[in-house]
Coordinates of C-alpha atoms and ligand atoms in Angstrom, one line a residue:
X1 CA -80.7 -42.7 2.5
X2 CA -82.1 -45.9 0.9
X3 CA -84.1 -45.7 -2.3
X4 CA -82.9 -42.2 -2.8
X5 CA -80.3 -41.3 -5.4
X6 CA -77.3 -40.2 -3.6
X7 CA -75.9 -36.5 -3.5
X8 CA -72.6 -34.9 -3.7
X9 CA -73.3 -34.1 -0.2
X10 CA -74.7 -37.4 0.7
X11 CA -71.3 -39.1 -0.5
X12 CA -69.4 -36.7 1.5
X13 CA -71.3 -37.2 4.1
X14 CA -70.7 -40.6 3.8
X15 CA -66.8 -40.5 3.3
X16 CA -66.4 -38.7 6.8
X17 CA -68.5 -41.3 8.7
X18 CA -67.2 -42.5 11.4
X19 CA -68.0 -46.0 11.5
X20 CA -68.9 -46.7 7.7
X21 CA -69.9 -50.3 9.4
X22 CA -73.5 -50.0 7.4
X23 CA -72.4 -48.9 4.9
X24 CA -70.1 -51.7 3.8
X25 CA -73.2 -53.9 5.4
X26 CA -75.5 -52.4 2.4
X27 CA -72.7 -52.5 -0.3
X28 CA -72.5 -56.3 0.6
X29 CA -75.9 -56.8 0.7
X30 CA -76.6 -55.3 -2.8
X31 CA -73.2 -57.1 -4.3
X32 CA -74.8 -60.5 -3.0
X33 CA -78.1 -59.8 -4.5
X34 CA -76.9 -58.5 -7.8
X35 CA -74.0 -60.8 -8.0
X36 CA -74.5 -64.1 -6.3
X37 CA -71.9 -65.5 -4.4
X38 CA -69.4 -65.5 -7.2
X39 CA -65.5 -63.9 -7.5
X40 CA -64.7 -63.4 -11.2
X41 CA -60.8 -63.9 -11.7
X42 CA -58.9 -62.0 -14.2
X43 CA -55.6 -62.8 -16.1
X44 CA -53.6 -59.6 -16.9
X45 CA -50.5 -59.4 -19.1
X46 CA -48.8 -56.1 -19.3
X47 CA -47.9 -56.2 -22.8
X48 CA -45.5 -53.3 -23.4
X49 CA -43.8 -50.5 -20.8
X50 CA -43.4 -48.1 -23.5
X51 CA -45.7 -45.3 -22.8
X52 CA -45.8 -42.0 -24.7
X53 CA -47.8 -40.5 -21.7
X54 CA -46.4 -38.3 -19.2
X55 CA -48.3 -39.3 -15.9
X56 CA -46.8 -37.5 -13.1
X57 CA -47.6 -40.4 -10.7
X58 CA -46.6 -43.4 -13.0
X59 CA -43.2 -45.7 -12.9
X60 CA -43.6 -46.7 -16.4
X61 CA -44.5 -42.3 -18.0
X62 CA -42.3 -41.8 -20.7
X63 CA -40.2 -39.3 -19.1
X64 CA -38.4 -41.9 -16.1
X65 CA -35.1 -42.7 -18.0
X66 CA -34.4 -45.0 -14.9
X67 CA -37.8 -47.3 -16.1
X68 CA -37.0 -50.5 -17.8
X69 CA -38.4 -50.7 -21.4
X70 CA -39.7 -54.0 -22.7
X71 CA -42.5 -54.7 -25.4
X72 CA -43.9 -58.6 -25.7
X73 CA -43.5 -59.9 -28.8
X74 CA -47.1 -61.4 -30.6
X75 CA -46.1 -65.5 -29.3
X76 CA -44.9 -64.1 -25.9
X77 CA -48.0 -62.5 -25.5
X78 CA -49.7 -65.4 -26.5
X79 CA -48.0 -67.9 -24.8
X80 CA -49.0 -65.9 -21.6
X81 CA -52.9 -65.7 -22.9
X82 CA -53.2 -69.7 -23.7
X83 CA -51.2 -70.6 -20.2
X84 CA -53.6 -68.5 -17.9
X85 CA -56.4 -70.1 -20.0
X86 CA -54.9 -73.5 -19.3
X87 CA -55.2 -72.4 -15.8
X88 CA -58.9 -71.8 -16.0
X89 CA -59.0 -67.8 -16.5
X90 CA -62.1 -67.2 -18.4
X91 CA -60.9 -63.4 -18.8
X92 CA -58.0 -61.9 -20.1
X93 CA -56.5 -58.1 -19.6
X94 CA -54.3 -56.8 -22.4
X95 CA -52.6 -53.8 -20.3
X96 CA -49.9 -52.1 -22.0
X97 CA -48.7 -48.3 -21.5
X98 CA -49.2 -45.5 -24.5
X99 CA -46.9 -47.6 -26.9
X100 CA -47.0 -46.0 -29.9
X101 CA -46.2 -49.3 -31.9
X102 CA -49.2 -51.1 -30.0
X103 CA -51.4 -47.9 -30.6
X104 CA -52.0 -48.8 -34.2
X105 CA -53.9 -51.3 -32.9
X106 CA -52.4 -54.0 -35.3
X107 CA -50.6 -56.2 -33.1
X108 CA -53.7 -56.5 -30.8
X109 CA -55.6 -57.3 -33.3
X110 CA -53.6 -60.3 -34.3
X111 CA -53.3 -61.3 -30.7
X112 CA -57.6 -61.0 -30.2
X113 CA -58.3 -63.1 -32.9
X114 CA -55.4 -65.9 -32.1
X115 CA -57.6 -65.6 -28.3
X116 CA -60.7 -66.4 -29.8
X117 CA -59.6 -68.6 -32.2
X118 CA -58.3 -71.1 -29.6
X119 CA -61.3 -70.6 -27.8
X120 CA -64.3 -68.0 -28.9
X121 CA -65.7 -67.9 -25.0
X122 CA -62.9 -65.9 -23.5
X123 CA -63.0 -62.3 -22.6
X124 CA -61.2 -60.1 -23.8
X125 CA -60.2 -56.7 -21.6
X126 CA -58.1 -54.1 -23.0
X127 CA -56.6 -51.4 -21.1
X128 CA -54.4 -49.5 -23.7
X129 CA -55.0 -46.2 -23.1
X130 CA -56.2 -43.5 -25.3
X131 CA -56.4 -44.9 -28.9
X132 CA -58.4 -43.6 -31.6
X133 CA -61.9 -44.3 -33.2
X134 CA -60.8 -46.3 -35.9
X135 CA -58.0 -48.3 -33.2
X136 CA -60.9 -48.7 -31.1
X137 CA -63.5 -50.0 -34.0
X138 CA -61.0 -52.4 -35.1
X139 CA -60.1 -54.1 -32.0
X140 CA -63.7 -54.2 -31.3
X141 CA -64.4 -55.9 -34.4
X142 CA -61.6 -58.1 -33.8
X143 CA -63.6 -59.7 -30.3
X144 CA -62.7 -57.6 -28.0
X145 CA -65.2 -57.2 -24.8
X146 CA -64.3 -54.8 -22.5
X147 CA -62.1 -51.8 -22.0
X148 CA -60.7 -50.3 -19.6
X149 CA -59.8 -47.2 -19.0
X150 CA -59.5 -44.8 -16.1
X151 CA -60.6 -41.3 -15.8
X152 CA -57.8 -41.2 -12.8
X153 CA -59.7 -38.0 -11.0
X154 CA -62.9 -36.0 -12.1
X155 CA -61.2 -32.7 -10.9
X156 CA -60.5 -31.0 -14.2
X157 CA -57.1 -29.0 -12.8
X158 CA -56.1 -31.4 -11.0
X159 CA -56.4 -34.0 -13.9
X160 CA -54.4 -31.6 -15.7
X161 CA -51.6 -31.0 -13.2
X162 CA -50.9 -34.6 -13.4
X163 CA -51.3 -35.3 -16.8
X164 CA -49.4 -32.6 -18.7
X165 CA -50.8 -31.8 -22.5
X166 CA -54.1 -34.2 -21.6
X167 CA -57.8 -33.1 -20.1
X168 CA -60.5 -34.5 -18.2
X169 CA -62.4 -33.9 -21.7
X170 CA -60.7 -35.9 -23.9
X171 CA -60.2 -38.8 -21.2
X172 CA -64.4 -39.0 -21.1
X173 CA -64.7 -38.5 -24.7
X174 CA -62.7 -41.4 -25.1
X175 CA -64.8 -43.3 -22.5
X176 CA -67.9 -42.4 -24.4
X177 CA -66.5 -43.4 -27.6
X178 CA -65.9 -46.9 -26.0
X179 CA -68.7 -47.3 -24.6
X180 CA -70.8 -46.1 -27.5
X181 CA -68.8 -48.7 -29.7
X182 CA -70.5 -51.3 -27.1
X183 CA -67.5 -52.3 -25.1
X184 CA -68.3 -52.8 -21.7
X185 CA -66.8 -50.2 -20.3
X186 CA -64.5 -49.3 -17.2
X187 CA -63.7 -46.6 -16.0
X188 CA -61.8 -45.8 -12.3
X189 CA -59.7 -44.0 -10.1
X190 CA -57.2 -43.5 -7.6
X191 CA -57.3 -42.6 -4.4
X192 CA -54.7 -40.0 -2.5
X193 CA -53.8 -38.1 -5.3
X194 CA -51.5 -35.4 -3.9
X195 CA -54.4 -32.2 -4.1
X196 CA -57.1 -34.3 -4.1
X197 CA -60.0 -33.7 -1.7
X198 CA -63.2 -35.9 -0.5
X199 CA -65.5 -33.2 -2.8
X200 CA -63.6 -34.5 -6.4
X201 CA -63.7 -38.0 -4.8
X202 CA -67.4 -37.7 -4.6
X203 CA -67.2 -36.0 -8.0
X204 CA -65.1 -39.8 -9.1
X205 CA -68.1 -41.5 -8.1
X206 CA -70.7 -39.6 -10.0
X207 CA -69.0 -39.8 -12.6
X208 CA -68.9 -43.4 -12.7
X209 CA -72.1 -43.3 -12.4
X210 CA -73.2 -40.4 -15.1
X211 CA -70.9 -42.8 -17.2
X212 CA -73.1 -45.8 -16.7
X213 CA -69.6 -47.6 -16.2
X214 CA -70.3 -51.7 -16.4
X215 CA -66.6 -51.4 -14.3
X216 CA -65.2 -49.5 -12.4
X217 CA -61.4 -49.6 -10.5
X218 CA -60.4 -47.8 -7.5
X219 CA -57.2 -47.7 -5.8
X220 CA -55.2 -45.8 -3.4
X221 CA -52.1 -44.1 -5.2
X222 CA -48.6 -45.1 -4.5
X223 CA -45.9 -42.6 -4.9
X224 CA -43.0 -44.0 -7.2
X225 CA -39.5 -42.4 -6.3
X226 CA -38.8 -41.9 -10.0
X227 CA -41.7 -39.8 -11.0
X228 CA -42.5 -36.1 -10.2
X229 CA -45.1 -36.9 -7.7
X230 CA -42.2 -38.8 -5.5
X231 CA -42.2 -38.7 -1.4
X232 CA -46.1 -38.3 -1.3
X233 CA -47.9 -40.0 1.1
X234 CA -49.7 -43.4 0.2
X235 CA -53.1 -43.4 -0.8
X236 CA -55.8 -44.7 2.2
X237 CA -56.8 -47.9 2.1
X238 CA -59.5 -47.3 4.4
X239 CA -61.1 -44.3 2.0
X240 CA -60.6 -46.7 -1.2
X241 CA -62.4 -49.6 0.1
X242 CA -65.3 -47.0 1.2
X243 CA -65.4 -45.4 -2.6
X244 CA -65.8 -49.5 -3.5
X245 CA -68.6 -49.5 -1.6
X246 CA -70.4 -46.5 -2.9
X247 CA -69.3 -47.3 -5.7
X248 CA -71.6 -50.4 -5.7
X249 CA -74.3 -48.3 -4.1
X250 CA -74.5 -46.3 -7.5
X251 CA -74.1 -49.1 -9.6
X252 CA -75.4 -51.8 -8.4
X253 CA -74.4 -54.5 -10.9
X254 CA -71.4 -53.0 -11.6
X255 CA -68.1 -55.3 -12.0
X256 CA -65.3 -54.0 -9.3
X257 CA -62.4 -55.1 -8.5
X258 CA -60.8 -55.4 -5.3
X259 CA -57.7 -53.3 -7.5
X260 CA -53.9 -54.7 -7.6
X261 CA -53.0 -51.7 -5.5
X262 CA -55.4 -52.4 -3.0
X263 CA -53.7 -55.9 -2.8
X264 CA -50.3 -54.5 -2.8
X265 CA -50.7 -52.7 0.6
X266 CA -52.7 -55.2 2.9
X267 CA -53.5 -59.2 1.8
X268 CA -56.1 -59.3 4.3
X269 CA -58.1 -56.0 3.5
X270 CA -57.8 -57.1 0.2
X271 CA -59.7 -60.1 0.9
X272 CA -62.1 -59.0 3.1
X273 CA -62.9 -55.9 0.1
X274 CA -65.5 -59.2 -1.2
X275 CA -67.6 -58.5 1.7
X276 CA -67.7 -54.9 1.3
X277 CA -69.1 -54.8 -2.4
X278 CA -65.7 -55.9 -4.7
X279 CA -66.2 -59.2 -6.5
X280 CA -63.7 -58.9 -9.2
X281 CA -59.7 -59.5 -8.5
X282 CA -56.9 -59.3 -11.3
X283 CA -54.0 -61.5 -11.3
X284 CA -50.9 -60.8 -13.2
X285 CA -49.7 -63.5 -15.6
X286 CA -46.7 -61.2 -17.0
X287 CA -43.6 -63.6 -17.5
X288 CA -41.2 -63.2 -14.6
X289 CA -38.8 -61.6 -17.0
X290 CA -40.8 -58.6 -17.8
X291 CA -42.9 -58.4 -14.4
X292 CA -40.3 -56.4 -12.4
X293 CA -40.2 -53.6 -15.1
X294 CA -43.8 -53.0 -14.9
X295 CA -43.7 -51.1 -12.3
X296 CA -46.7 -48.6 -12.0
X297 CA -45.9 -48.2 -8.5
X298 CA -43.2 -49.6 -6.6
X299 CA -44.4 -53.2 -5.7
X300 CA -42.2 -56.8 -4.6
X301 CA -41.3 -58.7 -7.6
X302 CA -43.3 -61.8 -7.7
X303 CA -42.5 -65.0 -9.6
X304 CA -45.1 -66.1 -12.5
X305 CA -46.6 -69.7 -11.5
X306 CA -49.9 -68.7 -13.7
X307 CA -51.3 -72.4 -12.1
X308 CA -49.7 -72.3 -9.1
X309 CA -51.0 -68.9 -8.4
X310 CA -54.4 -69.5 -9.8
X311 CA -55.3 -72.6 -7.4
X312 CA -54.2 -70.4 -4.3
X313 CA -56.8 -67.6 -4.6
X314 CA -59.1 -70.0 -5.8
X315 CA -58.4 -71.5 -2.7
X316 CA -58.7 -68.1 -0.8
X317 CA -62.0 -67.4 -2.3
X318 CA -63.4 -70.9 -1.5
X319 CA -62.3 -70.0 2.2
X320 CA -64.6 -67.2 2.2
X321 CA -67.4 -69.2 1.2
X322 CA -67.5 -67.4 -2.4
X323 CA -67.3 -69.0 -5.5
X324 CA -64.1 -68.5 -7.7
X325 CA -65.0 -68.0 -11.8
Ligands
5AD401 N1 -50.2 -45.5 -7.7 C1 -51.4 -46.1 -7.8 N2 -52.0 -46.4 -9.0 C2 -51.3 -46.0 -10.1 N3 -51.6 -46.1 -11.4 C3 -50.6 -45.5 -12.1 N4 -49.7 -45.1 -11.3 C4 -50.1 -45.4 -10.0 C5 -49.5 -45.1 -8.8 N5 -48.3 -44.5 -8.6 C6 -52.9 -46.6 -11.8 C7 -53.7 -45.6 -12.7 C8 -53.8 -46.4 -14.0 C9 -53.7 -47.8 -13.6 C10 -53.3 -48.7 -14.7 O1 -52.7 -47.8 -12.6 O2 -54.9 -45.4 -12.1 O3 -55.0 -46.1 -14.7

């Protein structure tokens, strides 16, 4: 199949292999090429676990009365950004659910400009769901680099099953919009989606693609016991890492992330995802007090040692003869 644009069909085809051995093979080959040997390390801070949205397969939708609220004030957040640039993060990941007093846009903006004040050659990600034009013109304006933002699945009932009052349209308008306002843009994901099948995974990947996406996050969904979607089986680990790997088939220079979730389920899968075409990986620098109530997905509550924390995968990385940024 090389030097031929993939099909649906091809990717299908590709999916079912079974032994996907050369195809990880030709995903690392391309991310060395394209990417050198380097690991770029992100700093996330979840910012808020208010969310006005009603994702059936989300700890933190608006509708689990049993999910702990919490909303960083401007310093906290702060105080979070300038540690994990102390530690030598050179990127940081505003995440926040659909927090209507975050979606105005005004607080981030405050917190942007404080970034880049203290120093103008850090990255700025957001990943703040579905905001406006104007929200997302602003915060742009303000410094920010990159958004991200998930499309979640490419199969248009599906997306609405699980996202009640929302469609597929909207969720790529937005993308558009970001990436027309010259964000880079990410897009992503998940993997196992109860009523998912390997044709609207295929579909996920073309539609990275057909987006142009400069990022792109995939990981295996986790059923949460307080949300609708409860007692569904995990997502495969297996069949995410292989959408990675397409994934940088289609895009060759794209950013990816070996994703959170990814890391959640197996530590050493999660490594190895760097030689199967990942070469981004996202560290939470949350404060400890807020951590445990961002809970996506049910994960172990880890304690915040932003240094600490930093030097081990930096360690890691080195291990694996890659170079940590
Ligand atoms: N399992 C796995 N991933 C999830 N996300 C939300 N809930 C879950 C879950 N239960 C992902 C979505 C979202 C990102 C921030 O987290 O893809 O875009």
């Amino acid at each position: 199949m090389k030097g031929k644009e993939l099909t649906r069909q091809d990717i299908i085809d590709l999916l079912k292999l079974d032994d996907f051995t050369p195809i990880y093979e030709e995903a690392d080959r391309i991310k060395c090429q394209q990417k050198g040997k380097e690991v770029l390390i992100r700093a996330i801070i979840e910012y808020s676990s208010y969310c006005q949205m009603r994702c059936q397969y989300c700890g933190i939708n608006g509708e689990n009365r049993k999910a702990i609220r919490y909303r960083m004030s401007k310093d906290e957040i702060l105080k979070a950004a300038f540690g994990a640039i102390d530690a030598g993060y050179r990127t940081i990941v505003l995440q926040g659910g659909e927090d209507p007093v975050f979606m105005t846009g005004e607080i981030l903006e405050d917190v942007i400009c404080e970034i880049k004040a203290k120093d103008k050659d850090v990255a700025i990600t957001l990943s703040a769901g579905e905001l406006s034009d104007e929200v997302l013109e602003k915060l742009k304006k303000a410094g920010a680099n990159r958004f991200l933002l998930r499309h979640e699945t490419a199969d248009r009932e599906l997306f609405a099953r699980i996202h009640p009052g929302k469609t597929l349209e909207e969720r790529v308008d937005r993308l558009r919009a970001i990436k027309s306002l010259g964000y880079e843009t990410g897009s992503g994901f998940m993997v196992g989606i109860p009523g998912q099948s390997l044709e609207s995974l295929a579909d996920d990947l073309l539609l990275i693609k057909e987006l142009s996406c400069d990022m792109a996050g995939m990981g295996p969904y986790i059923a949460h016991p307080d949300t609708p979607l409860a007692g569904n089986p995990t997502g495969s680990v297996e069949l995410t890492m292989r959408c990675v790997a397409i994934a940088r088939l289609l895009l060759p220079n794209a950013n990816l992330p070996v994703t959170t979730a990814i890391g959640v389920l197996d530590m050493d899968k999660r490594n190895s995802g760097f030689a199967k075409g990942a070469n981004v990986v996202m560290r939470k620098v949350t404060p400890e007090k807020y951590k445990a109530a961002y809970q996506i997905y049910p994960a172990k509550p880890v304690k915040t040692d932003i240094k600490k924390e930093r030097n081990e995968l930096e360690e890691i990385i080195k291990s694996m003869d890659l170079i940590p940024v």
